[in-house]
Short mmCIF file of C-alpha atoms in Angstrom, two decimals:
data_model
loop_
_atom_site.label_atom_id
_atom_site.label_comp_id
_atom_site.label_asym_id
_atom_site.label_seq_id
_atom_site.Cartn_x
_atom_site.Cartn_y
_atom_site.Cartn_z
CA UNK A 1 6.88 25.11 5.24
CA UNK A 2 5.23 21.74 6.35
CA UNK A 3 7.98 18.64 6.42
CA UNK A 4 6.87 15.41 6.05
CA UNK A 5 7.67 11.54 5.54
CA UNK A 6 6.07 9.86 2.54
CA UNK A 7 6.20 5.65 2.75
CA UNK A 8 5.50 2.69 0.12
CA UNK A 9 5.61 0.57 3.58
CA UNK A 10 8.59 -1.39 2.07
CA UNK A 11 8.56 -4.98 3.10
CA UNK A 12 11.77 -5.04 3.07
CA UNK A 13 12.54 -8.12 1.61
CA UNK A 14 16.41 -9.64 2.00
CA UNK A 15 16.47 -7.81 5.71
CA UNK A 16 15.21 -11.06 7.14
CA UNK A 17 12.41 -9.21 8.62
CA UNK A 18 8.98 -10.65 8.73
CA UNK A 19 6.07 -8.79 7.46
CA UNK A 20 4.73 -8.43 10.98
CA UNK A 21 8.06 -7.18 12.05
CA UNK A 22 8.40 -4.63 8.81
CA UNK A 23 4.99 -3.11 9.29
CA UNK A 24 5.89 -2.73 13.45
CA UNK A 25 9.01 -0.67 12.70
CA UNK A 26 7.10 1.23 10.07
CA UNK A 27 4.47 2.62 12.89
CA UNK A 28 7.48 3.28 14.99
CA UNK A 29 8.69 5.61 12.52
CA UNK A 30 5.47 7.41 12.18
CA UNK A 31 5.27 7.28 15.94
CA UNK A 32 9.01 8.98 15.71
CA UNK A 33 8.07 11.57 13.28
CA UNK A 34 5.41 12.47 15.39
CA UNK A 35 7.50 13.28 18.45
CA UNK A 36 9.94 14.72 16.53
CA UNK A 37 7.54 17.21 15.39
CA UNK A 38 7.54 16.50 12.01
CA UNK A 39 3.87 17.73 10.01
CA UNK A 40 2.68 14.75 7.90
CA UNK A 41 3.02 11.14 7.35
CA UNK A 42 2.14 9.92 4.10
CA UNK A 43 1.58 6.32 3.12
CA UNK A 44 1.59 5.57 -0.43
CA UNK A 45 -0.09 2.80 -2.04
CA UNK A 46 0.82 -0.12 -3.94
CA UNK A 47 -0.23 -4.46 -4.90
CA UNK A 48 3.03 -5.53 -4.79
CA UNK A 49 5.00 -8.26 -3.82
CA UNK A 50 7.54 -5.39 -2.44
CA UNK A 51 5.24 -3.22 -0.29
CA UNK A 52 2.80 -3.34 2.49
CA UNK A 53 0.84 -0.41 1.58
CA UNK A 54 -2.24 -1.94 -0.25
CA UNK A 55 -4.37 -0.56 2.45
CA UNK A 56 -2.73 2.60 3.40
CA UNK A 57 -6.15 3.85 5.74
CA UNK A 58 -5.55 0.50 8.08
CA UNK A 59 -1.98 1.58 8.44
CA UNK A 60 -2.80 5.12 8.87
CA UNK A 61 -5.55 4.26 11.46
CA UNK A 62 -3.20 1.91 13.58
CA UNK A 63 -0.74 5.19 13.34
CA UNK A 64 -3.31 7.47 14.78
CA UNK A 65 -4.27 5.29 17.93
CA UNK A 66 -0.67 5.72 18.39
CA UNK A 67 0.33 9.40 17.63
CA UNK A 68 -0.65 12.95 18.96
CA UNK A 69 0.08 15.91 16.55
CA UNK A 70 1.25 14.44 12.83
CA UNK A 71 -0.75 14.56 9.95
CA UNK A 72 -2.14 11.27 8.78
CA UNK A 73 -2.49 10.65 4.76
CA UNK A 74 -2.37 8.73 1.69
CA UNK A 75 0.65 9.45 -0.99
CA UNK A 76 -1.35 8.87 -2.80
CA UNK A 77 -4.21 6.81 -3.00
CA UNK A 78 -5.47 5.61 -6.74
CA UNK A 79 -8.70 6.95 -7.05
CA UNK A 80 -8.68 6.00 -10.28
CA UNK A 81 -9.29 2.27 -9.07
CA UNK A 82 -10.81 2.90 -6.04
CA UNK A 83 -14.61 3.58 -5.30
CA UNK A 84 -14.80 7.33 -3.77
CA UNK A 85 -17.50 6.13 -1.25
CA UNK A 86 -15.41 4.07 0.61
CA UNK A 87 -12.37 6.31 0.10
CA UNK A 88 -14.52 9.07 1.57
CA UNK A 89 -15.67 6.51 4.48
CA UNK A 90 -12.53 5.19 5.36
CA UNK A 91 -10.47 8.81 5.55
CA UNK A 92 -13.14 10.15 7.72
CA UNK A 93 -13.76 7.43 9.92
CA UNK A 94 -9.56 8.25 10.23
CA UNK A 95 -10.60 11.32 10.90
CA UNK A 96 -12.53 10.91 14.10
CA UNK A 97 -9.69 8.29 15.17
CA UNK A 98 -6.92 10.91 14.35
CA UNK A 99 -9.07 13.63 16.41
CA UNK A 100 -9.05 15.85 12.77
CA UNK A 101 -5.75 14.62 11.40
CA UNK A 102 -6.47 13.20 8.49
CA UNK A 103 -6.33 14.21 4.58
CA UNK A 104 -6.48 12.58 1.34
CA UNK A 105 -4.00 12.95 -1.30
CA UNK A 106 -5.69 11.62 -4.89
CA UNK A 107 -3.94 10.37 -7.50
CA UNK A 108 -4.06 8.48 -10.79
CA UNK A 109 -1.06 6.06 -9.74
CA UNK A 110 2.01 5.94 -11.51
CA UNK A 111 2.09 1.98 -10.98
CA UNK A 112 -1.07 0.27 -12.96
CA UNK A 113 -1.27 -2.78 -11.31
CA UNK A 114 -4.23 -2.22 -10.08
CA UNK A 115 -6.22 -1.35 -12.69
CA UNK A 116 -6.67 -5.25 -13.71
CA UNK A 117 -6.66 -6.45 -10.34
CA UNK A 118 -10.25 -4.32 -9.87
CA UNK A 119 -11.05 -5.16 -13.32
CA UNK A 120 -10.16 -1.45 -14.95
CA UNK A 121 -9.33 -0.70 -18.13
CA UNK A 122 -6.04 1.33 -18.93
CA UNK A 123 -7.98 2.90 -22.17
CA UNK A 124 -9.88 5.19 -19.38
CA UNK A 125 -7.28 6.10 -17.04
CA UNK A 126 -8.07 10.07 -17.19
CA UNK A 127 -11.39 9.40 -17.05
CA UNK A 128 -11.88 7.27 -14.37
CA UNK A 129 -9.96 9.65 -12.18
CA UNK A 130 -12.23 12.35 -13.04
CA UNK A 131 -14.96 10.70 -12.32
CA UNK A 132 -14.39 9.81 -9.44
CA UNK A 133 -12.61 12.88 -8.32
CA UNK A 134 -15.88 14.38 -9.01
CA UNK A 135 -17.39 12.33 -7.04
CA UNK A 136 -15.66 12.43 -4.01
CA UNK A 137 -15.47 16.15 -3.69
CA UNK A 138 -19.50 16.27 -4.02
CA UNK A 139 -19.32 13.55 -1.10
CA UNK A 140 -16.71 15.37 0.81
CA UNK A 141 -18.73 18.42 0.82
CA UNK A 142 -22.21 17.25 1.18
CA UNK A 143 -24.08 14.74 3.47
CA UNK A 144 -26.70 13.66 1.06
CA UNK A 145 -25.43 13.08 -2.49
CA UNK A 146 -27.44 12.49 -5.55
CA UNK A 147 -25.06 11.95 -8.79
CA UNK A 148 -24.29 9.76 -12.10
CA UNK A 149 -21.70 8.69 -14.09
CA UNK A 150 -19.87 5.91 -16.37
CA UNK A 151 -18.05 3.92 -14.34
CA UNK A 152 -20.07 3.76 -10.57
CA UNK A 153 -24.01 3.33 -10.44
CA UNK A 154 -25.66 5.96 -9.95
CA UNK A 155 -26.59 7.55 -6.23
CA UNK A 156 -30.06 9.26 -5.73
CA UNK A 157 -30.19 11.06 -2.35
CA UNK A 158 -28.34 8.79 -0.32
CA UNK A 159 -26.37 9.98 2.24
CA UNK A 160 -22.71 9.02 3.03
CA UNK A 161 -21.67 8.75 6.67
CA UNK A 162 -19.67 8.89 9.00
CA UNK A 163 -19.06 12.58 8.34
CA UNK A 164 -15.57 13.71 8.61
CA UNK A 165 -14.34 15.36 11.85
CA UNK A 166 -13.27 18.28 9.94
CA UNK A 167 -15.72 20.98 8.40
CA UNK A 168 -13.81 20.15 5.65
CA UNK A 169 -11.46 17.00 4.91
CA UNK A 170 -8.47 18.19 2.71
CA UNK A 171 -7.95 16.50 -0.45
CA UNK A 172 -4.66 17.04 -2.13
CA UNK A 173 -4.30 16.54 -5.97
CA UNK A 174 -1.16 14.37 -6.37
CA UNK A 175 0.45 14.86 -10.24
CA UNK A 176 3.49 14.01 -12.19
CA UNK A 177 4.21 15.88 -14.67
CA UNK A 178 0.87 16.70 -16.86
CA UNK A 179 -0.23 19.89 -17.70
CA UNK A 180 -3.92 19.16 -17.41
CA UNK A 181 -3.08 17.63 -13.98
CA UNK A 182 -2.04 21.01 -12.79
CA UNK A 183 -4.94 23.00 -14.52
CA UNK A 184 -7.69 20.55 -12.57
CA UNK A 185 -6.11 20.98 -9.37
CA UNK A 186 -5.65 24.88 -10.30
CA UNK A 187 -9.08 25.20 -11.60
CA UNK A 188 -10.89 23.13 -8.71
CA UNK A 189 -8.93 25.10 -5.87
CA UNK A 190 -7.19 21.76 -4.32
CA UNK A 191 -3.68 21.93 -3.09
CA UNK A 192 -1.27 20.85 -5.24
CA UNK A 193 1.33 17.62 -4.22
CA UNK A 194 4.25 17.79 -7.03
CA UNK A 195 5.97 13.94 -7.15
CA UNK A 196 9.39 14.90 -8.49
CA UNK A 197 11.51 12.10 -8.44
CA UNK A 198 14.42 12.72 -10.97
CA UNK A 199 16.17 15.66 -13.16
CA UNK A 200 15.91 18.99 -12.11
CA UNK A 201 12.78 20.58 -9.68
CA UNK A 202 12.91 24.07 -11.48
CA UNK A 203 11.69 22.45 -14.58
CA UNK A 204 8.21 22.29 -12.36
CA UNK A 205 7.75 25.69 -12.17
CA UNK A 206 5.93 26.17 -15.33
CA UNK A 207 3.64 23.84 -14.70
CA UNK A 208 2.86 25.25 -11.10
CA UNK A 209 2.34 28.41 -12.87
CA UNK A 210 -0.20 26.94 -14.51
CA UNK A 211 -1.61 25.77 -11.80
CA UNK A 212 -1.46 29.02 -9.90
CA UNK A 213 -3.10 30.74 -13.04
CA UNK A 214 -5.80 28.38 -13.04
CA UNK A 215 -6.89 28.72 -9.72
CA UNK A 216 -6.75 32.27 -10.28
CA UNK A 217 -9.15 32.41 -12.89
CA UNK A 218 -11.22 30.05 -11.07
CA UNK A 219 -11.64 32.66 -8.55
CA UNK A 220 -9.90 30.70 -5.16
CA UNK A 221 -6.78 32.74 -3.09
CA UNK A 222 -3.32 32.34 -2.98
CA UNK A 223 -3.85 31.24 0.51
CA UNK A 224 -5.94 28.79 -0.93
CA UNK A 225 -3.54 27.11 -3.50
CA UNK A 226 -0.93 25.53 -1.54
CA UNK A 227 1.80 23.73 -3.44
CA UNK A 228 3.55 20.32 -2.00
CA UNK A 229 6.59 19.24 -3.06
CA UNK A 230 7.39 15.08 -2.76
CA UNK A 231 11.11 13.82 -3.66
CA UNK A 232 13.54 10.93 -2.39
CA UNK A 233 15.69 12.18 0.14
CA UNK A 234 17.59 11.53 3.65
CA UNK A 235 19.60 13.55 6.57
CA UNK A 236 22.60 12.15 8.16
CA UNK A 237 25.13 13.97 10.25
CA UNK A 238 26.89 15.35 7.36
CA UNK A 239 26.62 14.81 3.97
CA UNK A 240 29.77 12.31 3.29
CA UNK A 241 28.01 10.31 5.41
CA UNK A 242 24.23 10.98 3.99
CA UNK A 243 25.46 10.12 0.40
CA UNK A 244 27.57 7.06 2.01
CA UNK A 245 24.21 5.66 3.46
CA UNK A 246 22.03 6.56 0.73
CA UNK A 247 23.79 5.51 -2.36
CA UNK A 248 24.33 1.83 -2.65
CA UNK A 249 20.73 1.22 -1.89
CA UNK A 250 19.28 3.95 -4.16
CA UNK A 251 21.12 2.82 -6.80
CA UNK A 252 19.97 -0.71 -6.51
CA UNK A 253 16.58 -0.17 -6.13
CA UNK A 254 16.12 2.88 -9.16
CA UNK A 255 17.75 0.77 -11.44
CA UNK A 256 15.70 -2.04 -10.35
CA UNK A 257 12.54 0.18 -11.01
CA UNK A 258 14.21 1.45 -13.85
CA UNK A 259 13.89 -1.89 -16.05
CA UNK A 260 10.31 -1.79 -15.48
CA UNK A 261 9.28 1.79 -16.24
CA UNK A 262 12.45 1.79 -19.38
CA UNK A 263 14.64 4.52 -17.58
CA UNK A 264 18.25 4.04 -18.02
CA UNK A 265 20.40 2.29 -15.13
CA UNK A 266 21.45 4.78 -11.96
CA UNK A 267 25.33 5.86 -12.69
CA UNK A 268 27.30 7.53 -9.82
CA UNK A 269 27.64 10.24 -12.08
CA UNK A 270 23.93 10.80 -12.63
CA UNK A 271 23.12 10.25 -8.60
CA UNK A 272 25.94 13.05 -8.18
CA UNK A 273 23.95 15.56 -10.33
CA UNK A 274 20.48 14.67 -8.89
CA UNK A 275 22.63 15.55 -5.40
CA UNK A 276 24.02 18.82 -6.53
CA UNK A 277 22.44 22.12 -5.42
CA UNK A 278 19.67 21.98 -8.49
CA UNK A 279 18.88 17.97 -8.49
CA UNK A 280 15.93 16.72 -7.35
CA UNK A 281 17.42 14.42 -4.36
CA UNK A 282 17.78 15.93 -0.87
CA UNK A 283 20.48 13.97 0.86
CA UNK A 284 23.03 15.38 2.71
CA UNK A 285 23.45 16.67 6.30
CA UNK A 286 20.88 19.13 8.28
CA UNK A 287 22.40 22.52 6.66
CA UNK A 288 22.36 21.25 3.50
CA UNK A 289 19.46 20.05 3.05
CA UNK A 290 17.10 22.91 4.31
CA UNK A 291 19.58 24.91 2.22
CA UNK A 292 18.46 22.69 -0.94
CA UNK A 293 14.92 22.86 0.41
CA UNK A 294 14.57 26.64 0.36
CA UNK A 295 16.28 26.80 -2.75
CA UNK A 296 13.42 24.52 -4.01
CA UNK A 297 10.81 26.64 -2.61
CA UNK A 298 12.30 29.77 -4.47
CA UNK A 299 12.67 27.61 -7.55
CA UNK A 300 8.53 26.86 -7.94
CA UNK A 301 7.33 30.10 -6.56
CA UNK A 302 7.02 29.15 -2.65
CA UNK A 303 6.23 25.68 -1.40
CA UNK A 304 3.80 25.23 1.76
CA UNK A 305 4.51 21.05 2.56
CA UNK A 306 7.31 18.87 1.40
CA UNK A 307 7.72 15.35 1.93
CA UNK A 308 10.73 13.26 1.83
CA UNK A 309 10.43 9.70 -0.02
CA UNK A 310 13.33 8.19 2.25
CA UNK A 311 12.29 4.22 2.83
CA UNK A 312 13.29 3.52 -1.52
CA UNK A 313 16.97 3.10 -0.41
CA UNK A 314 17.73 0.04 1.56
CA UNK A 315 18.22 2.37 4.33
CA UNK A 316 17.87 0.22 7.59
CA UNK A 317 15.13 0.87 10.35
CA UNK A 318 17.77 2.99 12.71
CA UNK A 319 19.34 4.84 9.86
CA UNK A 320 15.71 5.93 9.32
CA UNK A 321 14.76 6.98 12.51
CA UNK A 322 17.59 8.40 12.93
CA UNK A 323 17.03 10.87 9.55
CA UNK A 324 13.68 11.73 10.99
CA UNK A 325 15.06 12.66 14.32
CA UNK A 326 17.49 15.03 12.84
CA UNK A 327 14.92 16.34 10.28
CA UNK A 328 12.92 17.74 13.74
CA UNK A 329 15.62 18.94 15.69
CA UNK A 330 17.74 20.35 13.17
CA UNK A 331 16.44 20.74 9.26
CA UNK A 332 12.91 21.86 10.65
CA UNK A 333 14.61 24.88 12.70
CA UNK A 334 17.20 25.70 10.03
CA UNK A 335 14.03 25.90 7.38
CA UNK A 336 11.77 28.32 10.04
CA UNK A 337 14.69 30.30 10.57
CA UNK A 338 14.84 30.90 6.85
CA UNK A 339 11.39 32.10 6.17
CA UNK A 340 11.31 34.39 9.21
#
């Protein structure tokens, strides 16, 4: 299994930190997850007051000059919004900075504020995204592209460069919790990125056996259909102390996020179940927590990457790089150990 660090880039507003200063210490965690030997960094993206991640490929290309071995992708970029051209374009000119480190994960967005700040229309948020999905695979795949559609002029043997260092840049599917989501990615043969951020992660697996069965039928391998698995989570020492750290600040900011999206306000006694060996969150210390994350695995069928959401707490910038040094000396092990 693959461990990774997804990141909104939080500007972490109320820390008395400066822009500037935020984005520094995020590319020092990056640059710590990379010696660490951790597999992916994953920045999200976001037009908000409260993040820095509206251009996730600059941050991601300022991490590469900077790093050695990590993965470098979105989590995820809005395709939906975006034009797959210069999504294609800016991921592979990533790619030749990264040395063949980079990969796309595509999403819809859970946030719409960008769909009127690019002058989108909610009314066609499915189809927008498969549009362009469409779109970008074609341009992923071949130099010159010719192609039509709704919401993009139309390209007539034009070619799209620069190419990609890899043969083949990966693009992830990221999904929430639709079942056509999971059939596309199933039935196109792209990996799979599950965002589960709340109740229970075995409710998934039907819906990953869809996607499974989908890709079957479609004709691609098992090796091919990789499943990812993205939650909030953090490592401390032990686990009084992870749920210590991690509480206050989750709490705030959930039921801050809460209001807008209409979900009820955090209780202790709902963080405690999201905690507990079936919950979604994976906080707690180094055994427990590849513990919870093989018990994940099992619970969908097997999961090849996961990524922990960790900067959505309040956590400060040592209590974070602290997490990630203790996810690569001690939860990465524990997990290897476990599938051996």
């Amino acid at each position: 299994m693959d461990i990774g660090i997804d990141s909104f880039a939080s500007a972490m507003y109320g820390s008395n930190l400066t822009g500037a200063e935020a984005m520094e210490q995020l590319l020092d965690r990056i640059v710590r997850a990379d010696e660490a030997g951790l597999h992916f960094f994953g920045i999200g993206e976001h037009h908000k007051k409260e993040f820095l991640d509206s251009a996730p490929d600059v941050i991601l290309a300022a991490a590469a000059a900077r790093t050695k071995q990590i993965r470098l992708g979105s989590a995820v970029k809005v395709l939906s919004t975006s034009d797959p051209v210069r999504v294609y374009q800016s991921f592979a000119t990533l790619d030749l900075i990264s040395k063949g480190r980079a990969e796309i994960v595509a999403g819809r967005g859970s946030a719409i504020e960008s769909y009127p700040l690019f002058g989108y229309d909610l009314k066609d948020y499915d189809a927008l995204f498969a549009e362009k999905l469409e779109l970008l695979l074609q341009i992923r795949d071949k130099e010159f592209i010719t192609w039509s559609g709704k919401f993009r002029p139309a390209i007539h043997n034009q070619p799209v460069y620069p190419r990609a260092l890899q043969e083949k840049l990966p693009v992830w599917l990221g999904v929430g919790g639709t079942p056509e989501s999971f059939v596309r990615a199933g039935s196109l043969g792209l990996p799979l990125m599950v965002a589960v951020i709340g109740g229970q992660t075995e409710r998934f697996r039907p819906l990953v056996d869809l996607y499974r069965e989908a890709g079957a039928k479609a004709g691609f391998s098992t090796e091919e259909l990789k499943v990812g698995l993205h939650s909030p989570g953090y490592v401390a020492e032990t686990g009084t102390k992870a749920i210590t750290d991690y509480y206050p600040g989750y709490a705030e900011q959930w039921t801050k996020l809460g209001k807008e999206r209409g979900w009820p306000p955090v209780t202790r006694a709902h963080f405690d179940a999201m905690v507990a060996p079936g919950g979604v969150l994976v906080v707690g210390g180094p055994e427990q927590v590849a513990e919870k994350l093989m018990r994940h695995s099992k619970a969908l069928g097997g999961v090849d990457r996961f990524t922990f959401q960790m900067d959505n707490a309040g956590l400060s910038h040592q209590q974070l790089l602290q997490s990630i040094g203790l996810i690569g000396k001690r939860v990465i092990p524990l997990v290897n150990q476990s599938v051996q």
